[in-house]
Amino acid sequence: MTSTAASKVPIEFNDKVVRQFMLASIIFGVVSMLAGVFIASQLNFHQLNLAEWLTFGRLRPLHTNAAIFAFVGNMMFAGIYYSTQRLCKCRMGNDTLSAIHFWGWQLIIVAAAITLPLGLSRGKEYAELIWPINVAVAVIWVVFAVNFFLTLHKRNEPSLYVALWFYIATIVTVAMLYIVNHLSIPTSWTHSYGIFGGVQDGLVQWWYGHNAVAFFLTTPILGIMYYFLPKAAERPVYSYRLSIVHFWSLVFLYIWAGPHHLLNTALPKWLQMLGMFFSLMLWAPSWGGMLNGLLTLRGAWDKLRTDPVIKFFIAGVTFYGMSTFEGPLLSIRAVNSLSHYSDWTIGHVHSGALGWNGFMAAGLFYWLAPRLWGTKLYSISMANFHFWIGTLGILLYVVAMWISGVMQGLMLNQVTADGLAVKNTFLDTLQAIRPLMGLRIIGGGMFLLGWIVMCINLWKTIRSGKPVNEVREVAVLQRGQTDTMGMKETFFNDPTACTFGAMLLIFGWIFLPPGADIASLICAIIFGFLAVRRFQKTSHTWALWYESLLHNYLPFTVLTFVAVVIGGLIQIIPTVTVNSAKNVEDRIQKLYEPLELAGRDIYVSEGCYNCHSQMIRTLVPDVMRYGDYSRLGESIYDHPFQWGSKRTGPDLAREGGQRPDSWHYEHLMDPRSMSPQSNMPPYAHLNTKPFDQKALPAKIAVLRQLGVPYPPMDGTEIKMKALEQGVKIATELKKSNIVVRPDSEMVAVIAYLQKLGQFEQPAVEEALAKKGQGVPFPLTPIIPDNGRRANGAE
């Protein structure tokens, strides 16, 4: 399709907002990395838990949110705003929207930095922010989306370049993920309960969590790679066709991979296998994108020696390839049984965060600064020093975590010679990996040092110039030359018909019962053969349709949304019925009493889920160490779920009733008094603070709305029940010469810990038992509890 230009006019790009986002990213990069080095140090030196708002449990969410949303988020917006204006040959859609986006995003970051250390948290990884801030995030994201699509609407370039494809996927998918995972009902201005619970909440959380990595930390940075790497190399992208395959396969496959975070758990096995299957398929598009980036440098490899921007971009793309190889590897169930809950996962995440996001950000900033301030980079030697100290820091960090994770997995899975008990206590593994945790601090510190050197280099660069907004003469595109494709032309054609037909048959193979699944597979193979034959005969028609699609941003956006929404619906909808009292294997969780519910919310607020899981996997060593494996029904009323993703401490799924109240009191007051080698922070502040009695009626009312079967109780009755249980615990503690207020947070947390692992038999199984038909699952622990007690708590 061709277009005619009515006239050429000078256009001044809005580079002010690019400078603002860039500087914000640089500053918050320092903040997030400082927080990371500090919390890594806390894991080795418990004395660094200086106050209740500076404990590891509260600062770890601050670190992750600062790294993802403050550092990478601002970097992403800087790259998108700069490249979109050039690719569309027009100024951003609206300057006011650009300003609202920038300042709104920074206010959200400041609000997160205040609330998270105060313990105001939803308790879900990368989704900890309280509901008023979540509403603000959604509003600002809509502002960004409107501004972006307004720019596409008024563009003066007919076709959408590949970078814009990835930006579109980012905008629509992050909106979907964030809104669904953050759906909740408020109980106050600072607290809410998510509408999902138990296994459904776990699945939704990791559908969001994995794809936050995919569509916030990956796809927009790939778009930045596709624009800035060719610019820096002064070479075109290696393969346009490969970029098409890379984009569509990545956005379709990535959304399915979330369940690989829940392998060997109570998640239904078909979902586990589905997540593993699609995770393995991600190898192809991920490495296709990496190769497309690396091969773009063909004929310009000599620049790698002299240009620090090329160094950072190529190293970043290489780390992307390494991370996207390791991710599918860790999604294999056998490998995951060793790696999950260990430091191996931490190493994997940081190879991507530091190597891919960190280095791409550095390359972007070194490229942008001279152009945005009309000057030259102050020091190439400082940039080279940054590159080498950063690379060594990443390698030291990642290798230390690889070794630490494998060591953890092997030690925790090791059994005694007679095979009757696990050999190592949790504290044994903790002491064994302490030197490696120390190396992580050094590696992270080296990366931080490199970033500070970059800050100095860019500061001197900025001081040597002055802000410059690029002005470019562009041919104004006549309206009506683009964006004319209708929905009928979008969906009713050979490419979409063949794609959706093949998907339906493949889904039949995956989900249909035996016999029908084989028939569906055979039909899929035949259909695929016919589709390939048709493509060979009419490939020019397919190409023309795609070229036409690239001239129409709304149909392109709709197809992208359809591609990502399919995977989410197929994973989440079935668990709506699975996560009910009628489909819970052999156990239903006992309801939390009011005091226990208060204690659970305090546990979440303190960030205890960052170190302790409540999910005993279906692995023999896990069962031998902690007790019977966890069932789906045992967390059915948990909002949010507490399955965990890392064990820096032991699993707590069966903690209830294993120790006296006095042990928990002493352990919370001073963990070293009970476990001398523990690195757990002290929680003495819980002993002096009363739990929030006034909030309990509203909390229970909301949980009743969400389907938790609490009996009708008025506010007075709820408060009295909580205080009565508190008095019982305080009375029990007094027998051990421990005086504690019955309305303290300490008593509430102890009540919660003592409730963990209590369950009831579903009514359907009781009926079967009465009829003499037996029950389909054992109702007693598979392994006697002495296997765990013999190995201690930690």
PDB file of N, CA and C in Angstrom, residues 33-66:
ATOM      1  N   MET A  33      18.718  -1.040  43.600  1.00  0.00           N
ATOM      2  CA  MET A  33      19.933  -1.852  43.777  1.00  0.00           C
ATOM      3  C   MET A  33      20.487  -1.739  45.191  1.00  0.00           C
ATOM      4  N   LEU A  34      20.418  -0.530  45.773  1.00  0.00           N
ATOM      5  CA  LEU A  34      20.816  -0.381  47.178  1.00  0.00           C
ATOM      6  C   LEU A  34      19.949  -1.257  48.084  1.00  0.00           C
ATOM      7  N   ALA A  35      18.629  -1.231  47.824  1.00  0.00           N
ATOM      8  CA  ALA A  35      17.718  -2.073  48.613  1.00  0.00           C
ATOM      9  C   ALA A  35      18.058  -3.544  48.428  1.00  0.00           C
ATOM     10  N   GLY A  36      18.412  -3.952  47.190  1.00  0.00           N
ATOM     11  CA  GLY A  36      18.758  -5.337  46.934  1.00  0.00           C
ATOM     12  C   GLY A  36      19.999  -5.767  47.681  1.00  0.00           C
ATOM     13  N   VAL A  37      21.043  -4.940  47.660  1.00  0.00           N
ATOM     14  CA  VAL A  37      22.278  -5.268  48.386  1.00  0.00           C
ATOM     15  C   VAL A  37      22.005  -5.325  49.890  1.00  0.00           C
ATOM     16  N   PHE A  38      21.148  -4.423  50.371  1.00  0.00           N
ATOM     17  CA  PHE A  38      20.867  -4.380  51.807  1.00  0.00           C
ATOM     18  C   PHE A  38      20.105  -5.625  52.263  1.00  0.00           C
ATOM     19  N   ILE A  39      19.057  -6.009  51.537  1.00  0.00           N
ATOM     20  CA  ILE A  39      18.293  -7.182  51.981  1.00  0.00           C
ATOM     21  C   ILE A  39      19.098  -8.469  51.788  1.00  0.00           C
ATOM     22  N   ALA A  40      19.981  -8.505  50.781  1.00  0.00           N
ATOM     23  CA  ALA A  40      20.870  -9.667  50.649  1.00  0.00           C
ATOM     24  C   ALA A  40      21.791  -9.756  51.856  1.00  0.00           C
ATOM     25  N   SER A  41      22.227  -8.606  52.358  1.00  0.00           N
ATOM     26  CA  SER A  41      23.076  -8.583  53.552  1.00  0.00           C
ATOM     27  C   SER A  41      22.298  -9.028  54.786  1.00  0.00           C
ATOM     28  N   GLN A  42      21.007  -8.681  54.833  1.00  0.00           N
ATOM     29  CA  GLN A  42      20.197  -9.096  55.982  1.00  0.00           C
ATOM     30  C   GLN A  42      20.098 -10.611  56.095  1.00  0.00           C
ATOM     31  N   LEU A  43      20.146 -11.311  54.958  1.00  0.00           N
ATOM     32  CA  LEU A  43      20.052 -12.772  54.999  1.00  0.00           C
ATOM     33  C   LEU A  43      21.293 -13.398  55.622  1.00  0.00           C
ATOM     34  N   ASN A  44      22.395 -12.683  55.618  1.00  0.00           N
ATOM     35  CA  ASN A  44      23.616 -13.193  56.257  1.00  0.00           C
ATOM     36  C   ASN A  44      23.845 -12.586  57.631  1.00  0.00           C
ATOM     37  N   PHE A  45      23.337 -11.375  57.845  1.00  0.00           N
ATOM     38  CA  PHE A  45      23.580 -10.671  59.102  1.00  0.00           C
ATOM     39  C   PHE A  45      22.247 -10.187  59.647  1.00  0.00           C
ATOM     40  N   HIS A  46      21.650 -11.001  60.515  1.00  0.00           N
ATOM     41  CA  HIS A  46      20.305 -10.689  61.016  1.00  0.00           C
ATOM     42  C   HIS A  46      20.280  -9.375  61.788  1.00  0.00           C
ATOM     43  N   GLN A  47      21.439  -8.914  62.268  1.00  0.00           N
ATOM     44  CA  GLN A  47      21.483  -7.667  63.018  1.00  0.00           C
ATOM     45  C   GLN A  47      21.058  -6.462  62.169  1.00  0.00           C
ATOM     46  N   LEU A  48      21.081  -6.619  60.836  1.00  0.00           N
ATOM     47  CA  LEU A  48      20.709  -5.517  59.946  1.00  0.00           C
ATOM     48  C   LEU A  48      19.197  -5.311  59.858  1.00  0.00           C
ATOM     49  N   ASN A  49      18.411  -6.172  60.516  1.00  0.00           N
ATOM     50  CA  ASN A  49      16.975  -5.927  60.631  1.00  0.00           C
ATOM     51  C   ASN A  49      16.790  -4.899  61.747  1.00  0.00           C
ATOM     52  N   LEU A  50      16.971  -3.636  61.394  1.00  0.00           N
ATOM     53  CA  LEU A  50      17.177  -2.573  62.373  1.00  0.00           C
ATOM     54  C   LEU A  50      15.906  -2.125  63.081  1.00  0.00           C
ATOM     55  N   ALA A  51      14.766  -2.245  62.437  1.00  0.00           N
ATOM     56  CA  ALA A  51      13.500  -1.796  63.014  1.00  0.00           C
ATOM     57  C   ALA A  51      12.381  -2.574  62.353  1.00  0.00           C
ATOM     58  N   GLU A  52      11.167  -2.462  62.898  1.00  0.00           N
ATOM     59  CA  GLU A  52      10.064  -3.240  62.341  1.00  0.00           C
ATOM     60  C   GLU A  52       9.782  -2.877  60.895  1.00  0.00           C
ATOM     61  N   TRP A  53      10.045  -1.629  60.474  1.00  0.00           N
ATOM     62  CA  TRP A  53       9.800  -1.225  59.089  1.00  0.00           C
ATOM     63  C   TRP A  53      11.033  -1.413  58.208  1.00  0.00           C
ATOM     64  N   LEU A  54      12.102  -1.987  58.790  1.00  0.00           N
ATOM     65  CA  LEU A  54      13.313  -2.274  58.025  1.00  0.00           C
ATOM     66  C   LEU A  54      13.678  -3.755  58.078  1.00  0.00           C
ATOM     67  N   THR A  55      12.692  -4.614  58.278  1.00  0.00           N
ATOM     68  CA  THR A  55      12.952  -6.054  58.277  1.00  0.00           C
ATOM     69  C   THR A  55      12.988  -6.568  56.838  1.00  0.00           C
ATOM     70  N   PHE A  56      13.583  -7.738  56.664  1.00  0.00           N
ATOM     71  CA  PHE A  56      13.672  -8.340  55.334  1.00  0.00           C
ATOM     72  C   PHE A  56      12.287  -8.522  54.727  1.00  0.00           C
ATOM     73  N   GLY A  57      11.342  -8.998  55.529  1.00  0.00           N
ATOM     74  CA  GLY A  57       9.997  -9.282  55.004  1.00  0.00           C
ATOM     75  C   GLY A  57       9.300  -8.063  54.448  1.00  0.00           C
ATOM     76  N   ARG A  58       9.588  -6.883  55.004  1.00  0.00           N
ATOM     77  CA  ARG A  58       8.947  -5.658  54.512  1.00  0.00           C
ATOM     78  C   ARG A  58       9.751  -5.000  53.391  1.00  0.00           C
ATOM     79  N   LEU A  59      11.073  -5.151  53.419  1.00  0.00           N
ATOM     80  CA  LEU A  59      11.906  -4.487  52.421  1.00  0.00           C
ATOM     81  C   LEU A  59      12.037  -5.284  51.125  1.00  0.00           C
ATOM     82  N   ARG A  60      11.857  -6.585  51.203  1.00  0.00           N
ATOM     83  CA  ARG A  60      11.986  -7.376  49.972  1.00  0.00           C
ATOM     84  C   ARG A  60      10.926  -6.973  48.936  1.00  0.00           C
ATOM     85  N   PRO A  61       9.655  -6.799  49.312  1.00  0.00           N
ATOM     86  CA  PRO A  61       8.692  -6.290  48.323  1.00  0.00           C
ATOM     87  C   PRO A  61       9.051  -4.890  47.825  1.00  0.00           C
ATOM     88  N   LEU A  62       9.634  -4.055  48.681  1.00  0.00           N
ATOM     89  CA  LEU A  62      10.059  -2.728  48.245  1.00  0.00           C
ATOM     90  C   LEU A  62      11.129  -2.855  47.162  1.00  0.00           C
ATOM     91  N   HIS A  63      12.084  -3.763  47.353  1.00  0.00           N
ATOM     92  CA  HIS A  63      13.148  -3.986  46.369  1.00  0.00           C
ATOM     93  C   HIS A  63      12.577  -4.456  45.037  1.00  0.00           C
ATOM     94  N   THR A  64      11.700  -5.460  45.061  1.00  0.00           N
ATOM     95  CA  THR A  64      11.180  -6.005  43.803  1.00  0.00           C
ATOM     96  C   THR A  64      10.309  -4.987  43.078  1.00  0.00           C
ATOM     97  N   ASN A  65       9.469  -4.265  43.808  1.00  0.00           N
ATOM     98  CA  ASN A  65       8.626  -3.264  43.162  1.00  0.00           C
ATOM     99  C   ASN A  65       9.443  -2.100  42.621  1.00  0.00           C
ATOM    100  N   ALA A  66      10.485  -1.700  43.355  1.00  0.00           N
ATOM    101  CA  ALA A  66      11.341  -0.618  42.873  1.00  0.00           C
ATOM    102  C   ALA A  66      12.087  -1.048  41.621  1.00  0.00           C
TER     103      ALA A  66
END
